[in-house]
Short mmCIF file of C-alpha atoms in Angstrom, two decimals:
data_model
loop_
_atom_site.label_atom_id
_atom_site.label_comp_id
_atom_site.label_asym_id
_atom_site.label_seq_id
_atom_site.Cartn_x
_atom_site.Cartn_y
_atom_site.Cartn_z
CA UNK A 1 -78.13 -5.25 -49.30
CA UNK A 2 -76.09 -2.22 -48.32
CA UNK A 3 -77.63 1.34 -47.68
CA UNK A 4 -75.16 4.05 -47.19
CA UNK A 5 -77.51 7.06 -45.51
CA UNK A 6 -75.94 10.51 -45.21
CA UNK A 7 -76.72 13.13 -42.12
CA UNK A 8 -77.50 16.80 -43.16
CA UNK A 9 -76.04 20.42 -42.12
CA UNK A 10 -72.81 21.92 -42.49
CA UNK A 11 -70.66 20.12 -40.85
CA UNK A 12 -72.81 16.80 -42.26
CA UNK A 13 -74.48 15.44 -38.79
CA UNK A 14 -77.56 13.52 -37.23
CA UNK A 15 -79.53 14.79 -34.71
CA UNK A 16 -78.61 12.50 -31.98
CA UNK A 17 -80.11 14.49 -29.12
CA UNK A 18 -83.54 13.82 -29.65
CA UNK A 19 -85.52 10.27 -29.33
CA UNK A 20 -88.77 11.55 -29.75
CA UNK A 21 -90.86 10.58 -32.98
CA UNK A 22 -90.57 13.84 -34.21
CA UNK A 23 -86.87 13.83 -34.47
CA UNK A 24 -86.68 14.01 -38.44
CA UNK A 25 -83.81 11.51 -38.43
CA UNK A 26 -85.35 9.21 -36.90
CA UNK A 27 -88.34 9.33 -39.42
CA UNK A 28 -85.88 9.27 -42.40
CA UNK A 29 -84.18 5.72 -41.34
CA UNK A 30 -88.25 4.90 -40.74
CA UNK A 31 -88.90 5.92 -44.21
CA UNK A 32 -85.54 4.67 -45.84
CA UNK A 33 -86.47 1.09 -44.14
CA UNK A 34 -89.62 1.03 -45.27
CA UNK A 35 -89.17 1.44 -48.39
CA UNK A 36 -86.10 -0.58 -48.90
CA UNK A 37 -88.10 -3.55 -47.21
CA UNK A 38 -91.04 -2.85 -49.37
CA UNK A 39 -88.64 -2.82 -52.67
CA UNK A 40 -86.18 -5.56 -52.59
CA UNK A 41 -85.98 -8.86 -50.73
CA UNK A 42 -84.74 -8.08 -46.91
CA UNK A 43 -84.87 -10.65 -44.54
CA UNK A 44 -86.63 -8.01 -42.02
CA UNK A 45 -85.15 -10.56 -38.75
CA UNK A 46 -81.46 -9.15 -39.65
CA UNK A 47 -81.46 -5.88 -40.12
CA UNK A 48 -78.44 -4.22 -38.99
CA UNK A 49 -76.59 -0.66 -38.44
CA UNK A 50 -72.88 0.61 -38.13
CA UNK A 51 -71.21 4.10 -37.68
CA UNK A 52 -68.30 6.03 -36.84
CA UNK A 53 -67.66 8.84 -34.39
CA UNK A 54 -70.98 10.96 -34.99
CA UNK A 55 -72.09 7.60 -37.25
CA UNK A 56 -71.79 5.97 -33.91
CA UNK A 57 -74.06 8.26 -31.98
CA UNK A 58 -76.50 7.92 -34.53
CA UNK A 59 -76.94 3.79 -34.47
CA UNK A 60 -76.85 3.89 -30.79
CA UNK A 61 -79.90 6.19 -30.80
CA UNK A 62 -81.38 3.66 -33.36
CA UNK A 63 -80.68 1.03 -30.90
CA UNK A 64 -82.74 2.70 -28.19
CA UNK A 65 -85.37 3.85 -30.17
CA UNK A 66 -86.01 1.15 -32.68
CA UNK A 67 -84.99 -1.37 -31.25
CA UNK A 68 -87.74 -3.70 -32.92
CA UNK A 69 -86.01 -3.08 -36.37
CA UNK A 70 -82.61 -3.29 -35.87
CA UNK A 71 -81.19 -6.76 -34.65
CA UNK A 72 -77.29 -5.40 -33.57
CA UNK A 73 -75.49 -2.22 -34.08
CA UNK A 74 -71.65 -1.92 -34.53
CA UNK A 75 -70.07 1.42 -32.97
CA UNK A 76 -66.82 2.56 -33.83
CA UNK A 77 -65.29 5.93 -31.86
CA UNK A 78 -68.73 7.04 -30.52
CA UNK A 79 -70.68 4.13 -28.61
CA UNK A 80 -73.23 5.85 -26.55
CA UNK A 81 -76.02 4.77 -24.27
CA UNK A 82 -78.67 7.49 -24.60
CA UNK A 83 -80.62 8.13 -21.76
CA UNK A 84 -83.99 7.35 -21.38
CA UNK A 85 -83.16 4.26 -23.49
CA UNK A 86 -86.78 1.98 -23.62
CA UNK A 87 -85.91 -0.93 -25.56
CA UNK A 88 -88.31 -3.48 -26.48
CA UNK A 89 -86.04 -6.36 -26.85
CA UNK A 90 -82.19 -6.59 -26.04
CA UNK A 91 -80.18 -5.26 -28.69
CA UNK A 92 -76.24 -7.03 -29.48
CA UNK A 93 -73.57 -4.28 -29.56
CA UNK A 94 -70.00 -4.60 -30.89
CA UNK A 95 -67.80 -1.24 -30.10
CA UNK A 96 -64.16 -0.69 -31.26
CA UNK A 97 -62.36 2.90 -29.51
CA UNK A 98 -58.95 3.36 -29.57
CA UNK A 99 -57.59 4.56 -26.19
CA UNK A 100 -55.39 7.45 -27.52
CA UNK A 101 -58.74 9.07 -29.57
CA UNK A 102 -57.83 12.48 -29.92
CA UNK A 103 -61.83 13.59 -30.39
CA UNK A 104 -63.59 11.80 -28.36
CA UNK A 105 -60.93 10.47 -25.20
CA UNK A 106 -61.34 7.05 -24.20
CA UNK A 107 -62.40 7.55 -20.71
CA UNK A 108 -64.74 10.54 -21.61
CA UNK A 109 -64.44 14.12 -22.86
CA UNK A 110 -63.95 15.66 -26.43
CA UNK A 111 -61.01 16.89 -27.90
CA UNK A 112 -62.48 20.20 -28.84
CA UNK A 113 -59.13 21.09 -30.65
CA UNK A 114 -58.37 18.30 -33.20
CA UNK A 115 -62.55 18.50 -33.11
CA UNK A 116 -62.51 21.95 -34.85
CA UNK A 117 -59.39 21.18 -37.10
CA UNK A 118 -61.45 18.52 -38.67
CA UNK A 119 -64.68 20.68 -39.05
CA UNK A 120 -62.59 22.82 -40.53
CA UNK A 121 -62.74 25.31 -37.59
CA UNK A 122 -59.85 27.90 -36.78
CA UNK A 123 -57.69 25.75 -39.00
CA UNK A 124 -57.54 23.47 -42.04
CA UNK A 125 -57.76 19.64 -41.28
CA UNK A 126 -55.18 18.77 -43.62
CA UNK A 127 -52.23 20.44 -41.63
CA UNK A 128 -50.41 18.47 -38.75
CA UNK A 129 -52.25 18.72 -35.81
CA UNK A 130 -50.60 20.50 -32.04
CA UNK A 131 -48.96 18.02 -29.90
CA UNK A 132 -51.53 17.56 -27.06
CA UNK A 133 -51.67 15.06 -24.03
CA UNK A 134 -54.24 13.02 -23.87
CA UNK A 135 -55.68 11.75 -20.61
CA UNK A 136 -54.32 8.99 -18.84
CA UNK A 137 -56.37 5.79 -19.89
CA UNK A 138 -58.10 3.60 -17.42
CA UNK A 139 -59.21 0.48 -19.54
CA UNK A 140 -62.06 -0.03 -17.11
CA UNK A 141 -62.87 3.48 -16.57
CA UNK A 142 -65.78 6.30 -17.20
CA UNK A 143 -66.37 7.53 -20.58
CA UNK A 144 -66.71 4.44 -23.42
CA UNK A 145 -65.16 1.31 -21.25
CA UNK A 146 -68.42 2.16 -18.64
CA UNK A 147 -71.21 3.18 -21.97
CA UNK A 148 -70.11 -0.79 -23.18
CA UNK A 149 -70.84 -1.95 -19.40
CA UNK A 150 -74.16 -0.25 -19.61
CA UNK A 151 -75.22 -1.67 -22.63
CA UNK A 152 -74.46 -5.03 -21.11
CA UNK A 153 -76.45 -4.81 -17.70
CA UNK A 154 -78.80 -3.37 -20.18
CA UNK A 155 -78.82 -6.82 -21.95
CA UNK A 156 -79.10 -8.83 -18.92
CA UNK A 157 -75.51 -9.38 -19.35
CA UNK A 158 -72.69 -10.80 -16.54
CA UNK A 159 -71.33 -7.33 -15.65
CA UNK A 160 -68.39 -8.56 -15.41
CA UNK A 161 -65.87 -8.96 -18.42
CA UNK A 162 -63.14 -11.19 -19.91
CA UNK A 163 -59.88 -9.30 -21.87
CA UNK A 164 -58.30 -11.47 -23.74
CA UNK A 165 -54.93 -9.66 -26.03
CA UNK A 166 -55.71 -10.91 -29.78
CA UNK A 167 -52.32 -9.33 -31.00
CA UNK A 168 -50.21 -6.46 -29.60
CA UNK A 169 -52.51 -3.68 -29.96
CA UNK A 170 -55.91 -5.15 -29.55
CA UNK A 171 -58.04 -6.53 -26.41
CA UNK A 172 -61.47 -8.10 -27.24
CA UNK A 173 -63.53 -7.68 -24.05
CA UNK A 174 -66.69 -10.10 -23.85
CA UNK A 175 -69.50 -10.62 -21.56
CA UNK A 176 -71.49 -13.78 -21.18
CA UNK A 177 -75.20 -12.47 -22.04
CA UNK A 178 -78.53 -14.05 -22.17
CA UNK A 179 -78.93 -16.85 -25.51
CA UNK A 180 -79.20 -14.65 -28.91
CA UNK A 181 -77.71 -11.43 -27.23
CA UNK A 182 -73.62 -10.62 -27.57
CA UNK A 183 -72.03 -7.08 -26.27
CA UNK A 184 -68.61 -6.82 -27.27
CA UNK A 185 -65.50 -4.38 -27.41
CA UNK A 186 -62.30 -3.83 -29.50
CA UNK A 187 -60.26 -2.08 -27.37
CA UNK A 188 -57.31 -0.17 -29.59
CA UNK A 189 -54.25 0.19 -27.67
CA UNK A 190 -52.75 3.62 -28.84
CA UNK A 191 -55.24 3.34 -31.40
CA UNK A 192 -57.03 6.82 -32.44
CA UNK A 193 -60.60 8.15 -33.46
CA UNK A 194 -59.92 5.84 -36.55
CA UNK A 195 -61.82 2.50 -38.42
CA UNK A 196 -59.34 -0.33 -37.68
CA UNK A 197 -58.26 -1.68 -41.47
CA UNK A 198 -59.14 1.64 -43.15
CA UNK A 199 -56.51 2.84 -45.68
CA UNK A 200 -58.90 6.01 -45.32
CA UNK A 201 -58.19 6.60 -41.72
CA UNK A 202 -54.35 5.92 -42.26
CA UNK A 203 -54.76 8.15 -44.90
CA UNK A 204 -55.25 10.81 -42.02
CA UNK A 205 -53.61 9.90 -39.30
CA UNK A 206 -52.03 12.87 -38.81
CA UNK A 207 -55.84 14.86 -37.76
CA UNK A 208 -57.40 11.70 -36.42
CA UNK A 209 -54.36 9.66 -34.87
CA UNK A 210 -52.97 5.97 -35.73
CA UNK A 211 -55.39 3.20 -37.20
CA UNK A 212 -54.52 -0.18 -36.60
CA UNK A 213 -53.90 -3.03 -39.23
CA UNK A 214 -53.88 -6.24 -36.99
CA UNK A 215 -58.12 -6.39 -37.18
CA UNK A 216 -60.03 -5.20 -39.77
CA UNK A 217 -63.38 -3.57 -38.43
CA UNK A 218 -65.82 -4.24 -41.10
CA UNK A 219 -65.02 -7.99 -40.96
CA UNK A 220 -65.41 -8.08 -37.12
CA UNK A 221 -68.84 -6.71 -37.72
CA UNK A 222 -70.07 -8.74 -40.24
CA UNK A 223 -68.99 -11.46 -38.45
CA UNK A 224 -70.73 -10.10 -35.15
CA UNK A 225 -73.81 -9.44 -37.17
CA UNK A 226 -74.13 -12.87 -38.68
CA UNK A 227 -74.41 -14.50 -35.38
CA UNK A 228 -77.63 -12.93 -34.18
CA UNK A 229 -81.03 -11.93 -35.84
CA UNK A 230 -84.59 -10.67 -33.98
#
């Protein structure tokens, strides 16, 4: 079973700042749950959640704050590790950034330019975007190398990782965790605020920067999910 939830507002967004129960966010994907598992046949021990960019920010909040319904969330261009974060059990991660994001950079910050061209902000999105240079990376830097480390001494996790270069533009970094936990990252080399294997983010590569083709994100994650349930 697939449930495709939408955010609200103009620009569409989720209210990511906020972990209380009042948040009303986080008591729609209470409500949508419940009454998805009260309607059809869910298997309530694998119950999972994926996202890009703002998508991402969203499923890591569900990862802090209900972490009792959601076995493993998949990040893509956003992983976050909101602070306080009081998890009831340890929660797998799998997070895919491209280190040449122009929105949010690699090693931290937001491209507040290309960010307003694609909320349609002092420009349309559909034009080419303005040269800029991004930061220099550091693939074991600040920013979303150190939010995947967190997660991973969150999860009782070796803090210290294994790269290993799965074709010319991806690195898979792994941590040994605890039995039943995994944190892993896709690391996109010159890859961009994009979902690896999307014809969609090709489609706009020139506002969001170049997708890669040599892994395909949504089977990474189903295969990621598949290995763990609560």
């Amino acid at each position: 079973v697939a449930v495709f939830p939408n955010g609200t507002g103009s620009p569409v967004q989720w209210n990511t700042s906020d972990q209380s129960p009042s948040n009303p966010d986080l008591q729609f994907v209470t409500a949508m749950l419940n009454q998805v598992e009260s309607t059809l046949c869910i298997d309530t021990s694998r119950v999972y959640a994926s996202g890009l960019s703002d998508g991402s920010f969203m499923v890591s909040l569900l990862a802090c704050t209900m972490s009792s319904r959601f076995t493993a969330i998949a990040a893509v261009s956003g992983l976050q590790l909101p602070r306080p974060c009081h998890t009831t059990r340890r929660v797998s991660i799998l997070a895919f950034h491209g280190t040449a994001d122009p929105i949010l950079y690699f090693n931290g910050g937001v491209g507040t330019a290309t960010l307003n061209r694609v909320l349609g902000r002092g420009g349309q999105p559909s034009g080419p975007t303005t040269t800029t240079t991004l930061p220099k990376v550091n693939l074991h830097g600040p920013g979303y190398p150190a939010a995947v480390q967190a997660w991973a001494s969150k999860d009782g996790c070796n803090p210290r990782s294994t790269d290993i270069r799965v074709s010319s533009q991806v690195i898979r970094r792994t941590y040994q965790c605890p039995a039943g936990t995994g944190v892993e990252f896709y690391i996109i080399l010159g890859g961009g605020h994009a979902w690896p294997g999307s014809e969609i983010s090709r489609a706009i590569t020139s506002i969001t920067g170049f997708t890669t083709f040599q892994i395909n994100a949504t089977d990474q994650i189903w295969a990621f999910f598949q290995r763990f349930r609560l």
